[in-house]
PDB file of C-alpha atoms and ligand atoms in Angstrom:
ATOM      1  CA  UNK S   1     116.841 104.508 121.693  1.00 78.00           C
ATOM      2  CA  UNK S   2     120.303 102.640 120.156  1.00 85.00           C
ATOM      3  CA  UNK S   3     121.515 103.399 116.808  1.00 90.00           C
ATOM      4  CA  UNK S   4     120.511 100.853 114.168  1.00 96.00           C
ATOM      5  CA  UNK S   5     122.087 100.392 110.489  1.00 95.00           C
ATOM      6  CA  UNK S   6     118.557  99.245 109.167  1.00 97.00           C
ATOM      7  CA  UNK S   7     115.946 101.894 109.009  1.00 95.00           C
ATOM      8  CA  UNK S   8     113.559 100.057 106.836  1.00 98.00           C
ATOM      9  CA  UNK S   9     110.731  97.785 108.531  1.00 98.00           C
ATOM     10  CA  UNK S  10     109.883  96.359 105.377  1.00 98.00           C
ATOM     11  CA  UNK S  11     113.025  93.956 105.525  1.00 98.00           C
ATOM     12  CA  UNK S  12     113.732  91.108 108.049  1.00 98.00           C
ATOM     13  CA  UNK S  13     117.307  92.722 108.857  1.00 98.00           C
ATOM     14  CA  UNK S  14     115.355  95.613 110.579  1.00 98.00           C
ATOM     15  CA  UNK S  15     113.599  93.333 112.932  1.00 98.00           C
ATOM     16  CA  UNK S  16     116.838  91.102 113.261  1.00 98.00           C
ATOM     17  CA  UNK S  17     118.975  93.953 114.562  1.00 98.00           C
ATOM     18  CA  UNK S  18     116.298  94.623 116.948  1.00 98.00           C
ATOM     19  CA  UNK S  19     115.572  91.505 118.554  1.00 98.00           C
ATOM     20  CA  UNK S  20     119.361  90.625 118.640  1.00 97.00           C
ATOM     21  CA  UNK S  21     119.958  94.401 120.470  1.00 97.00           C
ATOM     22  CA  UNK S  22     117.285  93.660 122.806  1.00 97.00           C
ATOM     23  CA  UNK S  23     115.417  96.864 121.765  1.00 97.00           C
ATOM     24  CA  UNK S  24     111.235  95.068 121.510  1.00 98.00           C
ATOM     25  CA  UNK S  25     109.410  97.733 123.045  1.00 97.00           C
ATOM     26  CA  UNK S  26     105.935  96.270 121.570  1.00 98.00           C
ATOM     27  CA  UNK S  27     106.769  92.839 123.148  1.00 98.00           C
ATOM     28  CA  UNK S  28     104.325  92.522 126.085  1.00 97.00           C
ATOM     29  CA  UNK S  29     105.799  89.435 127.359  1.00 98.00           C
ATOM     30  CA  UNK S  30     103.240  87.378 127.565  1.00 98.00           C
ATOM     31  CA  UNK S  31      99.518  86.729 126.573  1.00 98.00           C
ATOM     32  CA  UNK S  32      96.986  90.162 126.417  1.00 98.00           C
ATOM     33  CA  UNK S  33      94.171  89.513 128.583  1.00 96.00           C
ATOM     34  CA  UNK S  34      91.030  89.845 126.157  1.00 95.00           C
ATOM     35  CA  UNK S  35      92.866  86.650 124.387  1.00 95.00           C
ATOM     36  CA  UNK S  36      93.348  84.903 127.199  1.00 94.00           C
ATOM     37  CA  UNK S  37      89.971  85.315 128.245  1.00 91.00           C
ATOM     38  CA  UNK S  38      88.550  84.624 124.936  1.00 91.00           C
ATOM     39  CA  UNK S  39      90.647  81.584 124.406  1.00 90.00           C
ATOM     40  CA  UNK S  40      89.009  80.123 127.489  1.00 85.00           C
ATOM     41  CA  UNK S  41      85.175  80.766 127.277  1.00 76.00           C
ATOM     42  CA  UNK S  42      85.342  80.840 123.271  1.00 61.00           C
ATOM     43  CA  UNK S  43      86.539  77.339 122.940  1.00 54.00           C
ATOM     44  CA  UNK S  44      86.988  75.637 119.302  1.00 52.00           C
ATOM     45  CA  UNK S  45      83.651  74.717 118.672  1.00 52.00           C
ATOM     46  CA  UNK S  46      81.826  75.904 121.424  1.00 56.00           C
ATOM     47  CA  UNK S  47      81.965  79.874 119.878  1.00 57.00           C
ATOM     48  CA  UNK S  48      79.007  80.677 117.254  1.00 55.00           C
ATOM     49  CA  UNK S  49      81.490  83.484 116.202  1.00 56.00           C
ATOM     50  CA  UNK S  50      83.963  80.947 115.074  1.00 56.00           C
ATOM     51  CA  UNK S  51      83.302  78.944 111.911  1.00 48.00           C
ATOM     52  CA  UNK S  52      81.974  75.723 112.763  1.00 45.00           C
ATOM     53  CA  UNK S  53      84.096  73.614 110.504  1.00 44.00           C
ATOM     54  CA  UNK S  54      84.880  70.753 112.625  1.00 40.00           C
ATOM     55  CA  UNK S  55      83.034  68.398 110.160  1.00 38.00           C
ATOM     56  CA  UNK S  56      85.732  69.432 107.387  1.00 48.00           C
ATOM     57  CA  UNK S  57      88.574  69.636 109.401  1.00 46.00           C
ATOM     58  CA  UNK S  58      91.116  66.956 108.932  1.00 48.00           C
ATOM     59  CA  UNK S  59      92.177  66.918 112.776  1.00 52.00           C
ATOM     60  CA  UNK S  60      88.979  68.004 114.200  1.00 57.00           C
ATOM     61  CA  UNK S  61      90.699  71.214 114.949  1.00 74.00           C
ATOM     62  CA  UNK S  62      90.384  74.807 114.507  1.00 87.00           C
ATOM     63  CA  UNK S  63      93.289  76.391 112.497  1.00 92.00           C
ATOM     64  CA  UNK S  64      94.670  79.867 113.457  1.00 95.00           C
ATOM     65  CA  UNK S  65      97.759  81.613 111.897  1.00 98.00           C
ATOM     66  CA  UNK S  66      99.819  84.325 113.828  1.00 98.00           C
ATOM     67  CA  UNK S  67     101.578  86.629 111.507  1.00 98.00           C
ATOM     68  CA  UNK S  68     104.432  88.459 112.325  1.00 98.00           C
ATOM     69  CA  UNK S  69     104.648  86.553 115.537  1.00 98.00           C
ATOM     70  CA  UNK S  70     107.798  88.114 117.058  1.00 98.00           C
ATOM     71  CA  UNK S  71     108.088  86.340 120.520  1.00 98.00           C
ATOM     72  CA  UNK S  72     104.713  84.557 119.663  1.00 98.00           C
ATOM     73  CA  UNK S  73     103.579  84.021 123.032  1.00 98.00           C
ATOM     74  CA  UNK S  74     100.011  83.789 121.770  1.00 98.00           C
ATOM     75  CA  UNK S  75     100.906  80.454 119.916  1.00 98.00           C
ATOM     76  CA  UNK S  76     101.033  78.644 123.213  1.00 97.00           C
ATOM     77  CA  UNK S  77      98.015  80.052 124.566  1.00 95.00           C
ATOM     78  CA  UNK S  78      95.926  78.904 121.128  1.00 94.00           C
ATOM     79  CA  UNK S  79      97.690  75.782 121.423  1.00 93.00           C
ATOM     80  CA  UNK S  80      96.893  75.136 124.869  1.00 92.00           C
ATOM     81  CA  UNK S  81      93.324  75.996 124.379  1.00 89.00           C
ATOM     82  CA  UNK S  82      93.246  73.353 121.388  1.00 88.00           C
ATOM     83  CA  UNK S  83      93.787  75.019 118.549  1.00 91.00           C
ATOM     84  CA  UNK S  84      95.978  74.088 115.590  1.00 93.00           C
ATOM     85  CA  UNK S  85      97.974  77.557 115.461  1.00 96.00           C
ATOM     86  CA  UNK S  86     101.159  78.220 113.663  1.00 98.00           C
ATOM     87  CA  UNK S  87     103.227  81.451 114.230  1.00 98.00           C
ATOM     88  CA  UNK S  88     105.350  83.045 111.123  1.00 98.00           C
ATOM     89  CA  UNK S  89     107.972  85.543 111.063  1.00 98.00           C
ATOM     90  CA  UNK S  90     110.304  86.580 108.352  1.00 98.00           C
ATOM     91  CA  UNK S  91     113.013  87.637 110.895  1.00 98.00           C
ATOM     92  CA  UNK S  92     115.296  84.743 111.749  1.00 98.00           C
ATOM     93  CA  UNK S  93     115.927  86.279 115.163  1.00 98.00           C
ATOM     94  CA  UNK S  94     112.244  86.645 115.613  1.00 98.00           C
ATOM     95  CA  UNK S  95     111.812  82.695 115.467  1.00 98.00           C
ATOM     96  CA  UNK S  96     114.281  82.244 117.727  1.00 98.00           C
ATOM     97  CA  UNK S  97     112.842  84.287 120.381  1.00 98.00           C
ATOM     98  CA  UNK S  98     109.308  82.567 119.723  1.00 98.00           C
ATOM     99  CA  UNK S  99     111.116  79.306 119.693  1.00 98.00           C
ATOM    100  CA  UNK S 100     112.411  80.030 123.098  1.00 97.00           C
ATOM    101  CA  UNK S 101     109.195  81.620 124.293  1.00 97.00           C
ATOM    102  CA  UNK S 102     106.719  79.040 123.705  1.00 97.00           C
ATOM    103  CA  UNK S 103     108.745  75.439 124.717  1.00 92.00           C
ATOM    104  CA  UNK S 104     107.064  72.413 123.656  1.00 95.00           C
ATOM    105  CA  UNK S 105     105.112  74.287 120.591  1.00 97.00           C
ATOM    106  CA  UNK S 106     108.464  75.467 119.245  1.00 97.00           C
ATOM    107  CA  UNK S 107     107.740  73.095 116.246  1.00 98.00           C
ATOM    108  CA  UNK S 108     105.013  75.501 115.489  1.00 98.00           C
ATOM    109  CA  UNK S 109     106.832  78.473 114.784  1.00 98.00           C
ATOM    110  CA  UNK S 110     107.863  78.781 111.208  1.00 98.00           C
ATOM    111  CA  UNK S 111     110.056  81.287 109.250  1.00 98.00           C
ATOM    112  CA  UNK S 112     107.919  82.637 106.203  1.00 98.00           C
ATOM    113  CA  UNK S 113     107.171  85.628 104.636  1.00 98.00           C
ATOM    114  CA  UNK S 114     103.718  86.563 105.014  1.00 98.00           C
ATOM    115  CA  UNK S 115     102.829  87.357 101.706  1.00 98.00           C
ATOM    116  CA  UNK S 116     104.134  84.197 100.381  1.00 98.00           C
ATOM    117  CA  UNK S 117     103.072  81.998 103.263  1.00 98.00           C
ATOM    118  CA  UNK S 118     100.565  79.410 102.323  1.00 97.00           C
ATOM    119  CA  UNK S 119      99.064  77.539 105.337  1.00 97.00           C
ATOM    120  CA  UNK S 120      99.075  73.766 105.189  1.00 93.00           C
ATOM    121  CA  UNK S 121      95.620  73.667 105.822  1.00 90.00           C
ATOM    122  CA  UNK S 122      92.467  75.670 105.713  1.00 91.00           C
ATOM    123  CA  UNK S 123      92.167  78.505 108.350  1.00 93.00           C
ATOM    124  CA  UNK S 124      89.494  79.479 110.524  1.00 90.00           C
ATOM    125  CA  UNK S 125      91.078  82.265 112.378  1.00 93.00           C
ATOM    126  CA  UNK S 126      94.189  85.074 111.665  1.00 96.00           C
ATOM    127  CA  UNK S 127      95.386  86.611 114.928  1.00 97.00           C
ATOM    128  CA  UNK S 128      96.683  90.379 114.480  1.00 98.00           C
ATOM    129  CA  UNK S 129      98.939  92.197 117.257  1.00 98.00           C
ATOM    130  CA  UNK S 130     101.684  94.777 115.971  1.00 98.00           C
ATOM    131  CA  UNK S 131     101.785  93.307 112.690  1.00 98.00           C
ATOM    132  CA  UNK S 132      99.880  95.404 110.811  1.00 98.00           C
ATOM    133  CA  UNK S 133     101.242  98.505 112.415  1.00 98.00           C
ATOM    134  CA  UNK S 134     104.825  97.117 112.082  1.00 98.00           C
ATOM    135  CA  UNK S 135     104.334  98.052 107.887  1.00 98.00           C
ATOM    136  CA  UNK S 136     104.571 101.286 106.647  1.00 98.00           C
ATOM    137  CA  UNK S 137     100.656 102.087 105.543  1.00 98.00           C
ATOM    138  CA  UNK S 138     101.200 101.751 102.153  1.00 98.00           C
ATOM    139  CA  UNK S 139     101.476  98.265 102.491  1.00 98.00           C
ATOM    140  CA  UNK S 140      98.444  97.780 104.289  1.00 98.00           C
ATOM    141  CA  UNK S 141      96.015  97.140 101.113  1.00 98.00           C
ATOM    142  CA  UNK S 142      98.649  94.188 100.320  1.00 98.00           C
ATOM    143  CA  UNK S 143      97.966  92.693 104.013  1.00 98.00           C
ATOM    144  CA  UNK S 144      94.424  93.072 103.958  1.00 98.00           C
ATOM    145  CA  UNK S 145      94.227  91.828 100.426  1.00 98.00           C
ATOM    146  CA  UNK S 146      96.069  88.680 101.920  1.00 98.00           C
ATOM    147  CA  UNK S 147      94.156  88.185 104.989  1.00 98.00           C
ATOM    148  CA  UNK S 148      91.014  88.205 102.907  1.00 97.00           C
ATOM    149  CA  UNK S 149      92.674  85.368 100.404  1.00 97.00           C
ATOM    150  CA  UNK S 150      94.081  83.181 103.962  1.00 96.00           C
ATOM    151  CA  UNK S 151      90.497  83.342 105.467  1.00 94.00           C
ATOM    152  CA  UNK S 152      87.711  81.493 104.305  1.00 92.00           C
ATOM    153  CA  UNK S 153      83.889  82.766 104.449  1.00 90.00           C
ATOM    154  CA  UNK S 154      83.012  83.310 108.637  1.00 87.00           C
ATOM    155  CA  UNK S 155      86.660  83.058 109.462  1.00 89.00           C
ATOM    156  CA  UNK S 156      88.034  85.685 111.855  1.00 92.00           C
ATOM    157  CA  UNK S 157      90.348  88.184 111.952  1.00 95.00           C
ATOM    158  CA  UNK S 158      90.946  88.420 115.982  1.00 95.00           C
ATOM    159  CA  UNK S 159      93.422  90.872 117.701  1.00 97.00           C
ATOM    160  CA  UNK S 160      94.497  94.156 118.704  1.00 98.00           C
ATOM    161  CA  UNK S 161      94.927  97.064 116.104  1.00 98.00           C
ATOM    162  CA  UNK S 162      96.844 100.392 116.844  1.00 98.00           C
ATOM    163  CA  UNK S 163      94.885 103.593 116.297  1.00 98.00           C
ATOM    164  CA  UNK S 164      97.539 106.775 115.937  1.00 98.00           C
ATOM    165  CA  UNK S 165      98.299 109.387 113.370  1.00 97.00           C
ATOM    166  CA  UNK S 166     102.017 109.920 113.901  1.00 97.00           C
ATOM    167  CA  UNK S 167     103.293 109.968 110.644  1.00 97.00           C
ATOM    168  CA  UNK S 168     106.247 108.290 111.505  1.00 96.00           C
ATOM    169  CA  UNK S 169     106.693 104.380 112.421  1.00 96.00           C
ATOM    170  CA  UNK S 170     106.863 101.655 113.088  1.00 98.00           C
ATOM    171  CA  UNK S 171     104.161 101.800 115.008  1.00 98.00           C
ATOM    172  CA  UNK S 172     102.401 102.770 112.397  1.00 98.00           C
ATOM    173  CA  UNK S 173      98.870 103.870 113.314  1.00 98.00           C
ATOM    174  CA  UNK S 174      95.284 103.452 111.758  1.00 98.00           C
ATOM    175  CA  UNK S 175      92.823 105.962 111.225  1.00 98.00           C
ATOM    176  CA  UNK S 176      89.482 104.228 111.932  1.00 97.00           C
ATOM    177  CA  UNK S 177      88.001 105.335 108.874  1.00 97.00           C
ATOM    178  CA  UNK S 178      90.472 104.425 106.606  1.00 96.00           C
ATOM    179  CA  UNK S 179      90.993 100.859 108.805  1.00 97.00           C
ATOM    180  CA  UNK S 180      87.447 100.262 108.054  1.00 97.00           C
ATOM    181  CA  UNK S 181      87.312 101.116 104.420  1.00 97.00           C
ATOM    182  CA  UNK S 182      90.178  98.731 104.039  1.00 97.00           C
ATOM    183  CA  UNK S 183      88.882  95.908 105.962  1.00 98.00           C
ATOM    184  CA  UNK S 184      85.074  96.429 104.764  1.00 96.00           C
ATOM    185  CA  UNK S 185      85.600  95.585 101.326  1.00 95.00           C
ATOM    186  CA  UNK S 186      85.887  91.384 102.672  1.00 96.00           C
ATOM    187  CA  UNK S 187      85.082  92.041 106.743  1.00 95.00           C
ATOM    188  CA  UNK S 188      82.453  92.915 108.917  1.00 94.00           C
ATOM    189  CA  UNK S 189      83.007  94.036 112.299  1.00 94.00           C
ATOM    190  CA  UNK S 190      82.263  91.537 114.958  1.00 91.00           C
ATOM    191  CA  UNK S 191      83.100  93.384 117.743  1.00 92.00           C
ATOM    192  CA  UNK S 192      85.562  96.295 118.845  1.00 96.00           C
ATOM    193  CA  UNK S 193      86.441  97.475 122.405  1.00 96.00           C
ATOM    194  CA  UNK S 194      89.114  99.290 124.096  1.00 97.00           C
ATOM    195  CA  UNK S 195      92.366  97.502 124.993  1.00 98.00           C
ATOM    196  CA  UNK S 196      92.439  96.509 128.630  1.00 96.00           C
ATOM    197  CA  UNK S 197      96.009  95.928 129.269  1.00 97.00           C
ATOM    198  CA  UNK S 198      98.009  97.592 126.629  1.00 98.00           C
ATOM    199  CA  UNK S 199     101.763  98.011 127.011  1.00 98.00           C
ATOM    200  CA  UNK S 200     103.186 101.884 127.399  1.00 97.00           C
ATOM    201  CA  UNK S 201     103.747 101.937 123.546  1.00 97.00           C
ATOM    202  CA  UNK S 202     100.012 101.341 122.669  1.00 98.00           C
ATOM    203  CA  UNK S 203      98.474 102.707 125.643  1.00 97.00           C
ATOM    204  CA  UNK S 204      95.188 103.964 124.928  1.00 97.00           C
ATOM    205  CA  UNK S 205      95.698 103.866 121.373  1.00 98.00           C
ATOM    206  CA  UNK S 206      95.120  99.718 121.265  1.00 98.00           C
ATOM    207  CA  UNK S 207      91.444  98.028 120.702  1.00 98.00           C
ATOM    208  CA  UNK S 208      90.459  94.559 121.034  1.00 97.00           C
ATOM    209  CA  UNK S 209      88.665  93.586 117.843  1.00 96.00           C
ATOM    210  CA  UNK S 210      87.195  90.722 115.493  1.00 94.00           C
ATOM    211  CA  UNK S 211      86.725  90.976 111.803  1.00 94.00           C
ATOM    212  CA  UNK S 212      84.691  88.262 110.162  1.00 93.00           C
ATOM    213  CA  UNK S 213      85.371  87.473 106.513  1.00 93.00           C
ATOM    214  CA  UNK S 214      82.358  87.946 104.953  1.00 92.00           C
ATOM    215  CA  UNK S 215      82.173  86.657 101.335  1.00 77.00           C
ATOM    216  CA  UNK S 216      85.074  84.230 100.121  1.00 65.00           C
ATOM    217  CA  UNK S 217      87.305  85.201  97.212  1.00 55.00           C
TER     218      UNK S 217
HETATM  219  C1  LIG D   1     106.194  95.120 116.003  1.00 57.22           C
HETATM  220  S1  LIG D   1     107.000  92.897 115.944  1.00 57.22           S
HETATM  221  C2  LIG D   1     105.727  92.616 116.576  1.00 57.22           C
HETATM  222  C3  LIG D   1     105.359  91.396 117.187  1.00 57.22           C
HETATM  223  C4  LIG D   1     104.688  90.466 118.092  1.00 57.22           C
HETATM  224  N1  LIG D   1     103.310  90.005 116.815  1.00 57.22           N
HETATM  225  C5  LIG D   1     104.125  90.782 118.806  1.00 57.22           C
HETATM  226  O1  LIG D   1     102.909  91.349 119.321  1.00 57.22           O
HETATM  227  O2  LIG D   1     104.997  91.052 119.937  1.00 57.22           O
HETATM  228  C6  LIG D   1     106.298  92.928 114.087  1.00 57.22           C
HETATM  229  C7  LIG D   1     107.139  91.673 113.696  1.00 57.22           C
HETATM  230  O3  LIG D   1     106.392  91.246 112.194  1.00 57.22           O
HETATM  231  C8  LIG D   1     107.266  90.823 111.477  1.00 57.22           C
HETATM  232  N2  LIG D   1     107.232  90.829 110.450  1.00 57.22           N
HETATM  233  C9  LIG D   1     107.119  92.192 109.484  1.00 57.22           C
HETATM  234  N3  LIG D   1     106.864  91.989 108.457  1.00 57.22           N
HETATM  235  C10 LIG D   1     106.775  90.711 107.819  1.00 57.22           C
HETATM  236  C11 LIG D   1     105.984  89.706 106.776  1.00 57.22           C
HETATM  237  N4  LIG D   1     106.272  90.323 105.839  1.00 57.22           N
HETATM  238  N5  LIG D   1     105.913  88.385 106.984  1.00 57.22           N
HETATM  239  C12 LIG D   1     106.381  87.819 108.479  1.00 57.22           C
HETATM  240  N6  LIG D   1     106.634  88.209 109.350  1.00 57.22           N
HETATM  241  C13 LIG D   1     106.801  89.821 109.331  1.00 57.22           C
HETATM  242  C14 LIG D   1     108.910  91.271 112.078  1.00 57.22           C
HETATM  243  O4  LIG D   1     109.864  90.387 111.702  1.00 57.22           O
HETATM  244  C15 LIG D   1     108.446  91.286 113.614  1.00 57.22           C
HETATM  245  O5  LIG D   1     108.926  90.226 114.396  1.00 57.22           O
END
């Protein structure tokens, strides 16, 4: 592993250094299979697990947010499936990487800190992959709180969750009971399956899950 001067993953500079140094072992270089398949069959409006909010939506499309998007390949997949999707990251180098990766959808990539970001329109879905595990565990209650604030009742928190007990990170893995305890204040589990095509850093420890927002704050 290369040497980096910044060892604090709470700062954008930590991630800038890794993107600029082309050290991104979490980067899968594309869209995970279960998400791709879900976007194919679970088109907005046809999946009862997605909030049926078309009548309220100003532009008649469902809205998704991808926090801590990194290279953001999934943004293109959401947009091409008809979602009004936005990807955010607080690292300028990550934003550049995402803008290069998503081509025509580059205007949907925004440099922003998740904790201070307010979407332009109400969300139906938040996509998670390697964002929670990028942060030290003491930050997780804040992350969950913000997820809960951003999603209306029925909204989905969908994606990949990493389970591991190694004390050092990133990635910081979750303990199953701890994650359930944190999320159950606002969410109920909609599905939970092993990830089918994890890259080596997450192999055998990643799950494809969806959590439904239970009750508006
Ligand atoms: C391990 S990477 C994962 C990137 C991407 N989700 C993926 O699956 O490849 C974590 C990303 O989260 C971003 N990040 C960490 N804290 C953030 C925050 N508070 N707001 C926005 N982005 C953040 C980092 O800049 C980094 O790009």
